[in-house]
Amino acid sequence: MASATAVESGVGPEKSSLRPDTDVTVVWDDVEAAFAPSQRKGCAIGVWKGSPILMGGDGGRGIRFNDVHVLHMATMTWSEMRCHEGPDGFFPQKISYHAMVIWRHYAVVFGGYDNNHTNETRRLNLETQTWERCWTRGDAPEKRYGHSMCLWRDQAIVMGGQGIESALCDDLYFLDLVTLQWTEVRARGERPPPSCYHTMSIWGNYAIAYGGTDSPDIFLLDLEELFWTRI
């Protein structure tokens, strides 16, 4: 059992109804799921039709994966999705420390490490279980891994990561998932420092970034005004 303190904030789509000194109890359940994927780190996960979808990861000792697994919540059992090459013969490399969002019936994967840094965008059609390479337009983010990516409306938002020669990134990119157009965004305000292995999630019209290699702070990005706030 763990407890956390709710903090009232004057920014965001809604304010907490809890007092700043209110303790919220969070209880974790230890769940055993049958037929689980092999142990790994640096994998990506998203949810489609109520089922978590897991892709890739690092198994240690140079072992990486490009498999896809589905967790069926009703029975708490895993199954491996039998994915296929697309019409162009594309199938992704074994990858780790990539990022993935679920958009419509696609799992969209960007970046990662496959023995080299990559900035490739690929997507899995979850209905036909076929992969395809995305031929994007515009200036794509540089090659990286350990970045974050989340979905807002019809856009994937990519932030940070570790680039070539261990350089940490603090940039921000939007990928229009309809047109496959990349746009680098210059948001105002106090933005997060260069970082990798952080997390970013969407809350209404805000992106919340936390943690990583160089920051103990929480940052809130107003996605309509494109303004960062450190909270």
Coordinates of N, CA and C in Angstrom, one line a residue:
M1 N 0.8 -1.2 0.0 CA 0.0 0.0 0.0 C 0.9 1.2 0.0
A2 N 0.5 2.2 -0.8 CA 1.3 3.5 -0.8 C 0.3 4.7 -0.7
S3 N 0.8 5.8 -0.2 CA 0.0 7.0 -0.1 C 0.7 8.1 -0.8
A4 N -0.1 9.1 -1.3 CA 0.5 10.2 -2.0 C -0.3 11.4 -1.6
T5 N 0.3 12.6 -1.6 CA -0.4 13.8 -1.2 C -0.8 14.6 -2.5
A6 N -2.1 14.9 -2.5 CA -2.7 15.7 -3.6 C -2.3 17.1 -3.5
V7 N -1.8 17.8 -4.5 CA -1.4 19.1 -4.5 C -2.3 20.0 -5.4
E8 N -2.9 21.0 -4.8 CA -3.8 21.9 -5.5 C -3.0 22.8 -6.5
S9 N -3.5 22.9 -7.7 CA -2.8 23.7 -8.7 C -3.7 24.7 -9.4
G10 N -3.2 25.9 -9.6 CA -4.1 26.9 -10.3 C -4.1 26.8 -11.8
V11 N -3.3 25.8 -12.3 CA -3.3 25.6 -13.8 C -3.9 24.3 -14.1
G12 N -4.4 24.1 -15.3 CA -4.9 22.8 -15.7 C -6.4 22.9 -16.1
P13 N -6.9 21.9 -16.7 CA -8.3 22.0 -17.2 C -9.3 22.0 -16.0
E14 N -8.9 21.5 -14.8 CA -9.8 21.5 -13.7 C -9.0 21.5 -12.4
K15 N -9.5 22.0 -11.3 CA -8.8 22.0 -10.1 C -9.2 20.8 -9.2
S16 N -8.3 20.3 -8.4 CA -8.6 19.2 -7.5 C -9.6 19.7 -6.5
S17 N -10.5 18.8 -6.1 CA -11.5 19.1 -5.0 C -10.9 18.8 -3.7
L18 N -9.6 18.3 -3.6 CA -9.0 17.9 -2.4 C -8.2 19.0 -1.8
R19 N -8.1 19.1 -0.5 CA -7.2 20.1 0.1 C -5.8 19.7 -0.1
P20 N -4.8 20.6 -0.1 CA -3.4 20.3 -0.4 C -2.9 19.3 0.6
D21 N -3.4 19.2 1.8 CA -2.9 18.3 2.8 C -3.6 17.0 2.8
T22 N -4.4 16.7 1.8 CA -5.2 15.5 1.8 C -4.4 14.3 1.4
D23 N -4.4 13.2 2.1 CA -3.7 12.0 1.7 C -4.6 11.1 0.9
V24 N -4.1 10.6 -0.2 CA -4.8 9.7 -1.1 C -4.2 8.4 -1.0
T25 N -5.0 7.4 -0.7 CA -4.4 6.0 -0.6 C -4.5 5.3 -1.9
V26 N -3.4 4.8 -2.4 CA -3.3 4.0 -3.6 C -2.9 2.6 -3.3
V27 N -3.7 1.6 -3.8 CA -3.4 0.2 -3.5 C -3.1 -0.5 -4.7
W28 N -1.9 -1.1 -4.7 CA -1.5 -2.0 -5.9 C -1.9 -3.4 -5.6
D29 N -2.4 -4.1 -6.6 CA -2.6 -5.5 -6.6 C -1.6 -6.3 -7.3
D30 N -1.1 -7.4 -6.7 CA -0.1 -8.3 -7.4 C -0.9 -9.2 -8.2
V31 N -0.8 -9.1 -9.5 CA -1.6 -9.9 -10.5 C -0.7 -10.8 -11.2
E32 N -1.1 -12.1 -11.3 CA -0.4 -13.1 -12.1 C -1.2 -13.3 -13.4
A33 N -0.5 -13.0 -14.5 CA -1.1 -13.1 -15.8 C -0.4 -14.3 -16.6
A34 N -1.2 -15.2 -17.1 CA -0.6 -16.3 -17.8 C 0.0 -16.0 -19.1
F35 N 1.0 -16.7 -19.5 CA 1.7 -16.6 -20.8 C 2.3 -15.2 -21.1
A36 N 2.9 -14.7 -20.0 CA 3.5 -13.4 -20.1 C 4.7 -13.3 -21.0
P37 N 5.0 -12.2 -21.7 CA 6.2 -12.0 -22.5 C 7.4 -12.3 -21.6
S38 N 8.5 -12.5 -22.2 CA 9.8 -12.7 -21.5 C 10.2 -11.4 -20.8
Q39 N 11.0 -11.5 -19.8 CA 11.4 -10.4 -19.0 C 12.1 -9.4 -19.9
R40 N 11.9 -8.1 -19.7 CA 12.5 -7.1 -20.5 C 12.3 -5.7 -19.9
K41 N 13.1 -4.8 -20.4 CA 13.0 -3.3 -20.1 C 13.0 -2.6 -21.4
G42 N 12.7 -1.3 -21.3 CA 12.8 -0.4 -22.5 C 11.7 -0.8 -23.6
C43 N 10.6 -1.4 -23.1 CA 9.6 -1.8 -24.1 C 8.6 -0.6 -24.1
A44 N 7.6 -0.7 -25.0 CA 6.6 0.3 -25.1 C 5.2 -0.3 -25.0
I45 N 4.3 0.4 -24.4 CA 2.9 -0.2 -24.2 C 1.9 0.9 -24.4
G46 N 0.7 0.5 -24.9 CA -0.4 1.3 -25.2 C -1.7 0.5 -25.0
V47 N -2.8 1.1 -25.1 CA -4.1 0.4 -24.9 C -5.0 0.6 -26.1
W48 N -5.5 -0.6 -26.6 CA -6.4 -0.6 -27.8 C -7.6 -1.5 -27.4
K49 N -8.8 -0.9 -27.5 CA -10.0 -1.6 -27.2 C -10.0 -2.2 -25.8
G50 N -9.4 -1.5 -24.9 CA -9.4 -2.0 -23.5 C -8.3 -3.0 -23.2
S51 N -7.4 -3.3 -24.1 CA -6.4 -4.3 -23.9 C -5.0 -3.6 -24.1
P52 N -4.1 -3.8 -23.1 CA -2.7 -3.3 -23.2 C -2.0 -4.0 -24.3
I53 N -1.3 -3.3 -25.2 CA -0.5 -3.8 -26.3 C 1.0 -3.5 -25.9
L54 N 1.8 -4.5 -25.9 CA 3.2 -4.3 -25.6 C 4.1 -4.7 -26.8
M55 N 5.1 -3.8 -27.1 CA 5.9 -4.0 -28.3 C 7.4 -3.9 -27.9
G56 N 8.2 -4.8 -28.3 CA 9.7 -4.7 -28.3 C 10.3 -4.7 -26.9
G57 N 11.5 -4.2 -26.8 CA 12.2 -4.1 -25.5 C 13.6 -4.7 -25.5
D58 N 14.2 -4.6 -24.4 CA 15.6 -5.0 -24.2 C 15.6 -6.1 -23.2
G59 N 16.1 -7.3 -23.6 CA 16.1 -8.5 -22.7 C 17.4 -8.6 -22.0
G60 N 18.4 -7.7 -22.2 CA 19.7 -7.8 -21.6 C 20.7 -8.6 -22.4
R61 N 22.0 -8.3 -22.2 CA 23.0 -9.0 -22.9 C 22.9 -8.9 -24.4
G62 N 22.5 -7.7 -24.9 CA 22.4 -7.5 -26.3 C 21.2 -8.1 -27.0
I63 N 20.2 -8.6 -26.2 CA 19.0 -9.2 -26.8 C 17.9 -8.2 -26.8
R64 N 17.3 -8.0 -28.0 CA 16.2 -7.1 -28.2 C 15.1 -7.8 -28.9
F65 N 13.9 -7.2 -28.8 CA 12.7 -7.8 -29.4 C 12.0 -6.9 -30.3
N66 N 11.2 -7.5 -31.2 CA 10.3 -6.8 -32.1 C 8.9 -7.5 -32.0
D67 N 8.7 -8.2 -31.0 CA 7.4 -8.9 -30.9 C 6.3 -8.0 -30.3
V68 N 5.1 -8.4 -30.5 CA 3.9 -7.7 -30.0 C 3.0 -8.6 -29.2
H69 N 2.7 -8.2 -28.0 CA 1.9 -9.0 -27.1 C 0.6 -8.3 -26.6
V70 N -0.5 -9.0 -26.4 CA -1.7 -8.4 -26.0 C -2.1 -9.0 -24.6
L71 N -2.5 -8.2 -23.7 CA -3.0 -8.6 -22.4 C -4.5 -8.6 -22.4
H72 N -5.2 -9.7 -22.3 CA -6.6 -9.8 -22.3 C -7.1 -9.6 -20.8
M73 N -7.7 -8.5 -20.5 CA -8.0 -8.1 -19.2 C -9.0 -9.0 -18.5
A74 N -10.0 -9.5 -19.3 CA -11.1 -10.3 -18.7 C -10.5 -11.6 -18.1
T75 N -9.5 -12.2 -18.8 CA -9.0 -13.5 -18.3 C -7.6 -13.3 -17.7
M76 N -7.0 -12.1 -17.8 CA -5.6 -11.9 -17.4 C -4.7 -12.9 -18.0
T77 N -4.8 -13.0 -19.3 CA -3.8 -13.8 -20.1 C -3.2 -13.0 -21.2
W78 N -2.0 -13.3 -21.5 CA -1.3 -12.7 -22.6 C -1.3 -13.6 -23.8
S79 N -1.3 -13.0 -25.0 CA -1.2 -13.7 -26.2 C -0.3 -12.9 -27.1
E80 N 0.5 -13.6 -27.9 CA 1.4 -12.9 -28.9 C 0.7 -12.7 -30.2
M81 N 0.7 -11.5 -30.7 CA 0.1 -11.1 -31.9 C 1.0 -11.5 -33.1
R82 N 0.5 -12.3 -34.0 CA 1.3 -12.8 -35.1 C 1.3 -11.7 -36.2
C83 N 2.3 -10.9 -36.2 CA 2.3 -9.7 -37.1 C 3.0 -10.1 -38.4
H84 N 2.7 -9.4 -39.5 CA 3.1 -9.7 -40.8 C 3.8 -8.5 -41.5
E85 N 4.6 -8.7 -42.5 CA 5.1 -7.7 -43.3 C 4.0 -7.0 -44.0
G86 N 4.2 -5.7 -44.3 CA 3.2 -4.9 -45.1 C 3.4 -5.2 -46.6
P87 N 2.6 -4.5 -47.4 CA 2.8 -4.7 -48.9 C 4.2 -4.4 -49.4
D88 N 4.9 -3.5 -48.7 CA 6.2 -3.1 -49.2 C 7.3 -4.0 -48.6
G89 N 6.9 -5.1 -47.8 CA 7.8 -6.0 -47.3 C 8.5 -5.5 -46.0
F90 N 8.0 -4.4 -45.4 CA 8.6 -3.9 -44.2 C 8.2 -4.6 -43.0
F91 N 9.2 -4.9 -42.1 CA 9.0 -5.4 -40.8 C 10.0 -4.8 -39.9
P92 N 9.7 -4.3 -38.7 CA 10.6 -3.5 -37.9 C 11.7 -4.3 -37.4
Q93 N 12.9 -3.6 -37.1 CA 14.0 -4.2 -36.5 C 13.7 -4.5 -35.0
K94 N 14.5 -5.3 -34.4 CA 14.3 -5.5 -32.9 C 14.8 -4.2 -32.3
I95 N 14.0 -3.7 -31.4 CA 14.1 -2.3 -30.9 C 13.9 -2.2 -29.4
S96 N 14.5 -1.2 -28.8 CA 14.3 -0.9 -27.4 C 14.3 0.6 -27.1
Y97 N 13.8 1.0 -26.0 CA 13.8 2.4 -25.6 C 13.1 3.3 -26.7
H98 N 12.2 2.7 -27.4 CA 11.4 3.5 -28.3 C 10.1 4.0 -27.6
A99 N 9.2 4.6 -28.4 CA 8.0 5.1 -27.8 C 6.9 4.8 -28.8
M100 N 5.7 4.6 -28.2 CA 4.5 4.2 -29.0 C 3.2 4.8 -28.5
V101 N 2.4 5.2 -29.5 CA 1.0 5.7 -29.1 C 0.0 4.8 -29.9
I102 N -1.2 4.7 -29.4 CA -2.2 4.0 -30.1 C -3.2 5.1 -30.7
W103 N -3.3 5.1 -32.0 CA -4.1 6.1 -32.7 C -5.1 5.3 -33.7
R104 N -6.4 5.5 -33.4 CA -7.4 4.8 -34.2 C -7.0 3.3 -34.1
H105 N -6.8 2.6 -35.2 CA -6.5 1.2 -35.2 C -5.0 0.9 -35.5
Y106 N -4.2 1.9 -35.2 CA -2.7 1.8 -35.4 C -1.9 1.9 -34.1
A107 N -0.9 1.2 -34.0 CA 0.2 1.4 -33.0 C 1.3 2.1 -33.7
V108 N 1.6 3.4 -33.4 CA 2.6 4.2 -34.0 C 3.8 4.2 -33.2
V109 N 4.9 3.8 -33.8 CA 6.2 3.6 -33.0 C 7.2 4.6 -33.6
F110 N 7.9 5.3 -32.7 CA 8.9 6.3 -33.2 C 10.2 6.1 -32.4
G111 N 11.4 6.1 -33.1 CA 12.7 6.2 -32.5 C 13.1 4.9 -31.9
G112 N 14.1 4.9 -31.0 CA 14.5 3.8 -30.3 C 16.0 3.4 -30.6
Y113 N 16.4 2.3 -30.1 CA 17.7 1.8 -30.3 C 17.7 0.4 -30.8
D114 N 18.3 0.1 -32.0 CA 18.4 -1.2 -32.6 C 19.8 -1.5 -33.0
N115 N 20.7 -1.3 -32.1 CA 22.2 -1.3 -32.3 C 22.7 0.0 -32.7
N116 N 21.8 0.9 -33.2 CA 22.1 2.2 -33.5 C 20.9 3.1 -33.1
H117 N 21.1 4.4 -32.9 CA 20.0 5.3 -32.8 C 19.2 5.3 -34.0
T118 N 17.9 5.5 -33.9 CA 17.0 5.6 -35.1 C 15.9 6.7 -34.9
N119 N 15.5 7.3 -36.0 CA 14.4 8.2 -35.9 C 13.3 7.8 -36.9
E120 N 13.2 6.5 -37.1 CA 12.3 5.9 -38.0 C 10.9 5.9 -37.4
T121 N 9.9 6.2 -38.2 CA 8.5 6.1 -37.7 C 7.8 4.9 -38.5
R122 N 7.2 4.0 -37.7 CA 6.5 2.9 -38.3 C 5.2 2.6 -37.5
R123 N 4.3 1.9 -38.2 CA 3.1 1.7 -37.5 C 2.5 0.3 -37.8
L124 N 1.8 -0.2 -36.8 CA 1.2 -1.5 -36.9 C -0.3 -1.4 -37.0
N125 N -0.9 -1.9 -38.1 CA -2.3 -2.0 -38.3 C -2.8 -3.1 -37.3
L126 N -3.5 -2.7 -36.3 CA -3.9 -3.7 -35.3 C -5.1 -4.5 -35.7
E127 N -5.8 -4.1 -36.8 CA -6.8 -4.9 -37.3 C -6.3 -6.0 -38.2
T128 N -5.4 -5.7 -39.1 CA -4.8 -6.6 -40.1 C -3.5 -7.2 -39.6
Q129 N -3.0 -6.7 -38.5 CA -1.7 -7.1 -37.9 C -0.5 -7.1 -38.9
T130 N -0.5 -6.0 -39.7 CA 0.6 -5.8 -40.6 C 1.3 -4.5 -40.3
W131 N 2.6 -4.6 -40.5 CA 3.5 -3.4 -40.3 C 3.7 -2.6 -41.6
E132 N 3.9 -1.3 -41.4 CA 4.3 -0.5 -42.5 C 5.2 0.6 -42.1
R133 N 6.1 1.0 -42.9 CA 7.0 2.1 -42.7 C 6.2 3.4 -43.0
C134 N 6.4 4.4 -42.2 CA 5.7 5.7 -42.4 C 6.6 6.6 -43.1
W135 N 6.3 7.1 -44.3 CA 7.1 8.0 -45.1 C 6.6 9.4 -44.7
T136 N 7.3 10.0 -43.7 CA 6.9 11.2 -43.1 C 7.4 12.4 -43.9
R137 N 6.8 13.6 -43.6 CA 7.3 14.8 -44.3 C 7.7 15.8 -43.2
G138 N 8.4 16.9 -43.7 CA 8.9 17.9 -42.7 C 10.2 17.4 -42.1
D139 N 10.7 18.2 -41.1 CA 11.9 17.9 -40.5 C 11.7 17.0 -39.3
A140 N 12.0 15.7 -39.4 CA 11.8 14.8 -38.3 C 12.8 15.1 -37.2
P141 N 12.4 14.7 -35.9 CA 13.4 14.7 -34.8 C 14.7 14.0 -35.2
E142 N 15.8 14.4 -34.6 CA 17.0 13.6 -34.8 C 16.9 12.2 -34.2
K143 N 17.8 11.4 -34.6 CA 17.8 10.0 -34.1 C 18.0 10.0 -32.5
R144 N 17.2 9.1 -31.9 CA 17.2 9.2 -30.4 C 16.5 7.9 -29.8
Y145 N 16.8 7.8 -28.5 CA 16.0 6.8 -27.7 C 15.8 7.3 -26.3
G146 N 14.9 6.7 -25.6 CA 14.6 7.1 -24.2 C 13.8 8.4 -24.2
H147 N 13.1 8.7 -25.3 CA 12.3 9.9 -25.4 C 10.9 9.5 -24.9
S148 N 10.0 10.5 -24.8 CA 8.6 10.3 -24.5 C 7.7 10.6 -25.7
M149 N 6.6 10.0 -25.8 CA 5.6 10.3 -26.9 C 4.2 10.1 -26.3
C150 N 3.3 11.0 -26.6 CA 2.0 10.8 -26.2 C 1.0 11.3 -27.3
L151 N -0.2 11.0 -27.2 CA -1.2 11.3 -28.2 C -2.1 12.4 -27.7
W152 N -2.3 13.4 -28.6 CA -3.2 14.5 -28.3 C -3.9 14.8 -29.6
R153 N -5.3 14.6 -29.5 CA -6.1 14.7 -30.8 C -5.5 13.8 -31.8
D154 N -5.2 14.3 -33.0 CA -4.6 13.5 -34.1 C -3.1 13.7 -34.2
Q155 N -2.4 14.0 -33.1 CA -1.0 14.3 -33.1 C -0.3 13.5 -32.1
A156 N 0.9 13.0 -32.5 CA 1.8 12.4 -31.6 C 2.8 13.5 -31.2
I157 N 3.1 13.6 -29.9 CA 4.0 14.6 -29.3 C 5.2 13.9 -28.8
V158 N 6.4 14.3 -29.3 CA 7.6 13.7 -29.0 C 8.5 14.7 -28.2
M159 N 9.0 14.3 -27.1 CA 9.9 15.2 -26.3 C 11.1 14.5 -25.8
G160 N 12.3 15.2 -25.9 CA 13.5 14.8 -25.3 C 14.1 13.5 -25.8
G161 N 14.9 12.8 -25.0 CA 15.5 11.6 -25.4 C 17.0 11.8 -25.4
Q162 N 17.7 10.7 -25.7 CA 19.2 10.7 -25.8 C 19.6 10.6 -27.3
G163 N 20.3 11.5 -27.8 CA 20.7 11.5 -29.2 C 22.0 10.9 -29.4
I164 N 22.6 11.1 -30.6 CA 23.9 10.5 -30.9 C 24.9 11.1 -30.0
E165 N 26.0 10.3 -29.7 CA 27.1 10.7 -28.8 C 26.6 11.1 -27.4
S166 N 25.5 10.5 -27.0 CA 25.0 10.6 -25.6 C 24.4 12.0 -25.3
A167 N 24.2 12.8 -26.4 CA 23.6 14.2 -26.2 C 22.2 14.1 -25.8
L168 N 21.8 14.8 -24.7 CA 20.4 14.8 -24.2 C 19.7 15.9 -25.0
C169 N 18.4 15.6 -25.3 CA 17.6 16.5 -26.1 C 16.6 17.2 -25.2
D170 N 16.2 18.4 -25.5 CA 15.1 19.1 -24.9 C 14.1 19.7 -25.9
D171 N 14.1 19.1 -27.1 CA 13.2 19.6 -28.1 C 11.9 19.0 -28.0
L172 N 11.0 19.6 -28.8 CA 9.6 19.2 -28.8 C 9.0 19.1 -30.3
Y173 N 8.5 18.0 -30.7 CA 8.0 17.8 -32.0 C 6.5 17.3 -32.0
F174 N 5.8 17.8 -33.0 CA 4.4 17.2 -33.2 C 4.4 16.5 -34.5
L175 N 3.8 15.3 -34.5 CA 3.6 14.6 -35.8 C 2.1 14.5 -36.0
D176 N 1.7 15.1 -37.1 CA 0.3 15.0 -37.6 C 0.1 13.6 -38.1
L177 N -0.7 12.8 -37.4 CA -0.9 11.4 -37.8 C -1.8 11.2 -39.0
V178 N -2.4 12.2 -39.5 CA -3.2 12.1 -40.7 C -2.4 12.4 -41.9
T179 N -1.6 13.5 -41.8 CA -0.7 13.9 -43.0 C 0.7 13.3 -42.9
L180 N 1.1 12.8 -41.7 CA 2.4 12.4 -41.4 C 3.5 13.5 -41.6
Q181 N 3.1 14.7 -41.2 CA 3.9 15.9 -41.2 C 4.5 16.2 -39.9
W182 N 5.9 16.3 -39.8 CA 6.5 16.6 -38.6 C 6.7 18.2 -38.5
T183 N 6.5 18.7 -37.2 CA 6.7 20.1 -37.0 C 7.4 20.3 -35.7
E184 N 8.5 21.0 -35.7 CA 9.2 21.3 -34.4 C 8.5 22.5 -33.8
V185 N 8.2 22.3 -32.5 CA 7.4 23.3 -31.8 C 8.3 24.1 -30.8
R186 N 8.3 25.4 -30.8 CA 9.0 26.2 -29.9 C 8.0 26.8 -28.9
A187 N 7.9 26.1 -27.8 CA 6.9 26.5 -26.7 C 7.6 27.6 -25.8
R188 N 6.8 28.5 -25.3 CA 7.3 29.5 -24.4 C 7.3 29.0 -23.0
G189 N 7.8 29.9 -22.1 CA 7.7 29.5 -20.7 C 9.0 28.8 -20.2
E190 N 8.9 28.2 -19.1 CA 10.0 27.5 -18.5 C 9.9 26.0 -18.8
R191 N 10.7 25.6 -19.9 CA 10.6 24.3 -20.4 C 11.5 23.3 -19.6
P192 N 11.2 22.0 -19.7 CA 12.1 21.0 -19.0 C 13.5 21.1 -19.5
P193 N 14.5 20.7 -18.7 CA 15.9 20.6 -19.1 C 16.1 19.4 -20.0
P194 N 17.2 19.4 -20.8 CA 17.4 18.2 -21.6 C 17.4 16.9 -20.8
S195 N 16.7 15.9 -21.3 CA 16.5 14.7 -20.4 C 16.1 13.5 -21.3
C196 N 16.3 12.3 -20.7 CA 15.8 11.1 -21.3 C 15.2 10.2 -20.2
Y197 N 14.5 9.2 -20.6 CA 13.9 8.3 -19.6 C 12.9 9.0 -18.7
H198 N 12.3 10.1 -19.2 CA 11.2 10.8 -18.4 C 9.9 10.2 -18.9
T199 N 8.8 10.7 -18.3 CA 7.5 10.3 -18.7 C 6.7 11.5 -19.1
M200 N 5.7 11.3 -20.0 CA 4.8 12.4 -20.4 C 3.5 11.8 -20.6
S201 N 2.5 12.5 -20.1 CA 1.1 12.0 -20.3 C 0.2 13.2 -20.6
I202 N -1.0 12.9 -21.2 CA -1.9 13.9 -21.6 C -3.0 14.0 -20.5
W203 N -3.4 15.3 -20.1 CA -4.5 15.6 -19.2 C -5.2 16.7 -19.8
G204 N -6.4 16.4 -20.4 CA -7.1 17.4 -21.1 C -6.3 18.0 -22.3
N205 N -6.1 19.3 -22.3 CA -5.3 20.0 -23.3 C -3.9 20.3 -22.7
Y206 N -3.4 19.5 -21.8 CA -2.1 19.7 -21.2 C -1.3 18.4 -21.3
A207 N 0.0 18.6 -21.5 CA 1.0 17.5 -21.4 C 1.7 17.6 -20.1
I208 N 1.8 16.6 -19.3 CA 2.5 16.6 -18.0 C 3.8 15.8 -18.2
A209 N 4.9 16.4 -18.0 CA 6.2 15.7 -18.0 C 6.9 15.6 -16.7
Y210 N 7.4 14.5 -16.4 CA 8.0 14.3 -15.1 C 9.3 13.4 -15.1
G211 N 10.3 13.7 -14.3 CA 11.4 12.8 -14.1 C 12.4 12.9 -15.2
G212 N 13.1 11.8 -15.4 CA 14.2 11.7 -16.4 C 15.5 11.8 -15.7
T213 N 16.5 12.1 -16.5 CA 17.9 12.0 -16.0 C 18.4 13.3 -15.4
D214 N 17.7 14.4 -15.5 CA 18.2 15.6 -15.0 C 17.2 16.6 -14.4
S215 N 16.1 16.0 -13.9 CA 15.1 16.9 -13.4 C 14.2 16.2 -12.3
P216 N 14.1 16.8 -11.1 CA 13.1 16.3 -10.1 C 11.8 16.9 -10.2
D217 N 11.6 17.8 -11.2 CA 10.4 18.7 -11.2 C 9.3 18.1 -12.2
I218 N 8.1 18.7 -12.0 CA 7.0 18.4 -12.9 C 6.8 19.6 -13.8
F219 N 6.6 19.4 -15.1 CA 6.4 20.5 -16.0 C 5.0 20.2 -16.7
L220 N 4.3 21.3 -16.9 CA 3.0 21.3 -17.5 C 3.0 22.1 -18.8
L221 N 2.6 21.5 -19.9 CA 2.6 22.2 -21.2 C 1.2 22.4 -21.7
D222 N 0.8 23.7 -21.8 CA -0.5 24.0 -22.3 C -0.4 23.8 -23.9
L223 N -1.1 22.8 -24.4 CA -1.0 22.4 -25.8 C -1.7 23.4 -26.7
E224 N -2.6 24.2 -26.2 CA -3.2 25.2 -27.1 C -2.5 26.5 -27.1
E225 N -1.9 26.9 -26.0 CA -1.1 28.1 -25.9 C 0.3 27.9 -26.1
L226 N 0.8 26.6 -26.1 CA 2.2 26.3 -26.2 C 3.0 27.0 -25.2
F227 N 2.7 26.8 -24.0 CA 3.4 27.5 -22.9 C 3.7 26.5 -21.8
W228 N 5.0 26.4 -21.4 CA 5.4 25.5 -20.3 C 5.3 26.2 -18.9
T229 N 4.9 25.4 -17.9 CA 4.9 25.9 -16.5 C 5.6 24.8 -15.7
R230 N 6.5 25.2 -14.8 CA 7.1 24.3 -13.8 C 6.2 24.3 -12.6
I231 N 5.8 23.2 -12.1 CA 4.9 23.1 -11.0 C 5.5 22.3 -9.8

